[in-house]
């Protein structure tokens, strides 16, 4: 029988009895591994994090923890070939694996660097300077940050089994808070491999990282007000956990990154033949095809001036016609399968709802060519481009989490902002224009509805990392439908794992407490 995945808890690797659930290769359907149907005692897991991992981390200074993150990044880079090989079985092409695996390791380096440059070597982290309260200068207030004494419970999604783990782990570790990672079952075998190498490195203090490859069980029942719960996944899962009586009753710090109908707005100045028009088309095609569109930041709604909608559709469909779909291990393939047959079926159901109000202008989910793969065994779909009237309801309400995007026309800046807002909150948006006045008008209107905005034009395109790339430096999260959470954003993410406290006393005592 295929190997059963194990959990790394209480300081060692542990398996669980039973046949487990098969985890198929996204391309061939062959069984890669199995995941147990039962898990550890979550009370013990969290207790170990609080009693062993937390004290060990807090015994180190910020700079020591930052140095460990850098060393860990270097160590994991030595295993890239191994990680990429297994990543292929999730349906990822080489480009997809670079985004997930290399991108995740890159987060370790960024937080290692930021910790060394932007945080004190040891002691408490001051929030601003002291403020004198008394007239004679003998009484003042100083705000400080200290790490929470609980655990950071991190529930991750299937689409980024490496980046999704490391982008949550790095800021928690730098803050001095141990992590308990619960990966999505479908691609947990890749997360498990990376954690095995992390454990083998011997770089982390005992209890700083635990991995649970099993159902979540009663995990939420054991959370306290010193713990954090961060969730990447569906809006339904996030809502259920947010309303959990223990989470709500103990005021557990909660952040969610959920569904998102991200949009990209083309400026009226970006006519065919301009650099911005070409940038817009290329960006849309990239966001539809990287990770087979399974990105929470992918462009789901392409908002374009009514006068150029035919030009945009023509240019995008021409580029999509060049995309080869098939076995992600084949270097000639541009887009692999979705992560599973069930995920493909989910996208098909969403597509059926969308096509009730939108016209499919490129791609046929029932008939398409494949390179080196069998459509019956893998979660394959071609890139699917739709066109809809802006007043259609479905494109602003239904997310097809795959290679699907809808082009909608707008009439003027105010209309573009109104359409974007119908998505009810998004992780990422972009405005592609060289007209500063248009960008100012639309960007200001979009900002309240988005966690991140890319303002793209010919001047910054050479260094731009693209619409769908949440950098460690930028906030990742969004309001409303997107979950209302916030991750990354540089040191901001570190502070999420810390308590801000106002200290009041004499200036001398405050200085002694902050920098002992």
XYZ file of C-alpha atoms in Angstrom, residues 45-334:
290
model
C -0.258 19.322 20.524
C -1.190 22.830 21.583
C 0.101 22.252 25.080
C 3.465 21.186 23.659
C 3.614 24.319 21.520
C 2.849 26.554 24.502
C 5.041 24.793 27.071
C 8.022 23.743 24.923
C 8.042 25.676 21.654
C 7.074 29.086 22.990
C 9.645 29.290 25.811
C 12.405 28.025 23.504
C 11.613 30.685 20.919
C 11.249 33.506 23.422
C 14.652 32.624 24.876
C 16.123 33.801 21.580
C 16.351 37.424 20.476
C 14.877 38.816 17.259
C 18.248 38.708 15.514
C 18.847 35.096 16.516
C 15.471 34.048 15.168
C 16.097 36.064 11.992
C 19.431 34.290 11.470
C 17.733 30.896 11.838
C 15.202 31.830 9.132
C 18.023 32.726 6.750
C 19.906 29.510 7.506
C 16.723 27.507 7.006
C 16.179 29.164 3.622
C 19.700 28.209 2.554
C 19.180 24.637 3.739
C 15.881 24.208 1.891
C 17.366 25.629 -1.302
C 19.615 22.586 -1.346
C 16.527 20.391 -1.774
C 14.810 22.300 -4.579
C 15.079 19.457 -7.102
C 13.415 17.062 -4.671
C 10.615 19.510 -3.888
C 10.012 20.362 -7.546
C 9.814 16.685 -8.516
C 7.065 15.996 -5.987
C 5.353 19.317 -6.730
C 4.752 18.058 -10.289
C 2.364 15.470 -8.876
C 0.138 18.289 -7.565
C -0.336 19.373 -11.195
C 2.314 22.095 -11.064
C 4.499 22.964 -14.022
C 8.084 24.091 -13.448
C 6.863 27.708 -13.472
C 4.113 26.862 -10.971
C 6.579 25.121 -8.657
C 8.883 28.116 -8.777
C 6.020 30.316 -7.571
C 5.093 27.931 -4.749
C 8.347 26.292 -3.643
C 10.962 28.916 -4.471
C 8.552 31.685 -3.513
C 7.912 30.101 -0.122
C 11.613 29.722 0.611
C 12.090 33.322 -0.476
C 9.738 34.430 2.311
C 12.182 32.981 4.855
C 14.989 35.136 3.470
C 12.851 38.289 3.439
C 11.779 37.897 7.049
C 15.281 36.922 8.065
C 16.576 40.136 6.498
C 13.805 42.324 7.903
C 14.260 40.894 11.371
C 17.958 41.747 11.338
C 17.434 45.260 9.941
C 14.163 46.450 11.412
C 13.909 44.827 14.847
C 16.046 45.204 17.990
C 18.547 42.526 18.811
C 16.845 41.611 22.089
C 14.387 42.991 24.609
C 10.881 44.300 24.085
C 9.781 45.842 20.823
C 8.849 49.484 21.346
C 5.823 50.939 19.556
C 6.940 54.518 19.055
C 8.729 56.557 21.688
C 7.820 57.418 25.294
C 5.181 60.092 25.869
C 5.436 62.363 28.882
C 2.231 62.530 30.888
C 3.162 64.370 34.095
C 4.201 68.021 34.137
C 7.494 67.326 35.899
C 8.666 64.589 33.545
C 8.529 61.819 36.178
C 5.590 59.928 34.662
C 5.369 58.678 31.084
C 3.776 56.027 28.875
C 5.558 53.653 26.493
C 3.746 51.162 24.254
C 5.504 47.847 23.670
C 4.936 44.591 21.812
C 5.537 41.175 23.382
C 5.008 37.741 21.769
C 1.826 35.904 22.661
C 2.432 32.855 24.850
C 0.160 30.564 22.849
C 0.427 28.924 19.433
C -0.189 30.078 15.869
C -2.559 27.526 14.346
C -2.247 27.751 10.573
C -4.826 26.058 8.340
C -3.685 26.157 4.729
C -5.201 25.609 1.268
C -4.373 22.976 -1.340
C -3.128 25.306 -4.061
C 0.107 26.468 -2.364
C 1.341 23.608 -0.154
C 4.780 25.199 0.400
C 4.328 28.977 0.104
C 1.086 28.802 2.083
C 2.907 27.184 4.997
C 6.090 29.266 4.978
C 4.379 32.662 4.541
C 2.499 32.039 7.798
C 5.351 30.316 9.635
C 8.092 32.909 9.008
C 6.480 35.940 10.722
C 5.189 33.777 13.601
C 8.682 32.372 14.175
C 10.270 35.816 14.030
C 7.725 37.057 16.582
C 8.603 34.162 18.910
C 5.356 32.181 18.552
C 5.367 28.433 17.706
C 3.351 27.179 14.713
C 0.935 24.263 14.383
C 0.424 23.676 10.661
C -2.621 21.920 9.205
C -2.185 21.540 5.418
C -5.037 20.790 3.020
C -5.269 17.042 2.496
C -5.040 16.967 -1.302
C -1.450 18.234 -1.509
C -0.302 17.531 2.064
C 2.353 15.102 0.823
C 4.425 18.015 -0.483
C 4.048 19.972 2.761
C 5.078 16.870 4.706
C 8.242 16.452 2.631
C 9.288 20.064 3.219
C 8.665 19.754 6.966
C 10.718 16.541 7.030
C 13.653 18.451 5.605
C 13.075 21.327 8.045
C 13.178 18.887 10.962
C 16.303 17.211 9.562
C 18.054 20.571 9.375
C 18.113 20.721 13.165
C 17.859 24.512 12.982
C 14.573 25.056 14.793
C 14.129 25.027 18.565
C 12.104 22.068 19.819
C 8.368 22.642 19.435
C 8.704 25.678 17.155
C 6.926 23.859 14.304
C 4.433 21.002 14.434
C 2.688 19.480 11.410
C -0.686 17.751 11.500
C -1.485 15.608 8.449
C -4.946 14.561 9.612
C -8.478 15.957 9.949
C -8.771 19.039 12.189
C -11.018 17.205 14.648
C -11.602 19.189 17.830
C -8.603 21.481 17.291
C -10.626 24.666 17.736
C -12.001 23.433 21.072
C -8.547 23.782 22.646
C -7.744 27.360 21.621
C -7.245 30.144 24.154
C -6.997 33.902 24.077
C -3.213 33.617 23.735
C -3.503 31.568 20.506
C -3.961 32.676 16.911
C -5.968 30.983 14.162
C -5.252 31.812 10.532
C -7.271 30.164 7.780
C -6.776 30.083 4.030
C -9.655 28.379 2.246
C -13.302 28.701 1.397
C -15.555 31.406 2.756
C -17.761 28.701 4.294
C -14.849 27.193 6.256
C -13.703 30.623 7.426
C -17.211 31.583 8.537
C -17.688 28.342 10.484
C -14.386 28.757 12.346
C -14.944 32.451 12.990
C -18.273 31.612 14.642
C -16.908 28.659 16.637
C -17.979 29.220 20.272
C -14.441 28.754 21.638
C -12.902 31.054 19.028
C -15.527 33.707 19.675
C -15.758 33.171 23.425
C -12.002 33.356 24.016
C -11.484 36.204 21.541
C -8.931 34.063 19.687
C -7.038 36.202 17.199
C -8.488 35.159 13.869
C -7.568 35.972 10.304
C -9.034 34.518 7.125
C -8.084 34.648 3.484
C -11.105 33.374 1.573
C -12.854 33.682 -1.804
C -11.975 36.636 -3.990
C -13.343 37.912 -7.293
C -10.261 39.962 -8.133
C -10.456 42.433 -10.984
C -8.080 44.177 -13.341
C -9.063 47.518 -14.891
C -7.735 48.644 -18.286
C -7.479 52.414 -18.665
C -9.154 54.147 -21.649
C -5.739 55.446 -22.764
C -4.489 51.871 -23.230
C -5.553 51.391 -26.814
C -4.289 48.543 -29.026
C -0.660 49.197 -29.884
C 0.185 50.866 -26.579
C 2.501 49.173 -24.057
C -0.282 49.190 -21.469
C -2.674 47.285 -23.731
C -0.066 44.581 -24.271
C 0.743 44.489 -20.553
C -2.923 44.040 -19.707
C -3.402 41.183 -22.154
C -0.234 39.404 -21.061
C -1.100 39.787 -17.385
C -4.598 38.394 -17.866
C -3.287 35.337 -19.734
C -0.661 34.751 -17.035
C -3.218 34.927 -14.235
C -5.522 32.510 -16.033
C -2.827 29.886 -16.615
C -0.312 29.951 -13.730
C -1.251 27.167 -11.292
C -4.115 26.458 -13.749
C -5.833 29.542 -12.364
C -5.872 28.084 -8.842
C -4.681 31.274 -7.199
C -6.682 33.267 -4.694
C -5.256 36.401 -6.331
C -6.003 35.453 -9.971
C -7.959 37.858 -12.177
C -11.585 36.700 -12.285
C -13.055 39.903 -13.770
C -11.358 41.818 -16.567
C -12.900 45.300 -16.671
C -12.200 47.079 -19.963
C -13.516 50.208 -21.722
C -16.527 49.324 -23.840
C -14.840 50.750 -26.941
C -12.010 48.176 -26.881
C -13.743 45.064 -25.581
C -13.533 43.309 -28.948
C -9.846 44.180 -29.235
C -9.124 42.811 -25.771
C -11.023 39.588 -26.367
C -9.293 39.090 -29.705
C -5.816 39.648 -28.267
C -6.409 37.446 -25.224
C -7.914 34.577 -27.200
C -4.986 34.681 -29.636
C -2.537 34.238 -26.750
C -4.662 31.584 -25.044
C -4.691 29.594 -28.281
C -0.929 29.174 -27.856
C -1.228 27.638 -24.377
C -0.409 23.928 -24.309
C -2.280 21.996 -21.601
C -1.003 18.642 -20.424
C 1.519 16.752 -18.322
C 3.240 19.374 -16.138
C 6.491 17.376 -16.272
C 6.691 18.134 -20.009
C 8.712 21.317 -20.561
C 6.587 22.200 -23.606
C 3.440 22.351 -21.481
C 2.341 25.765 -20.219
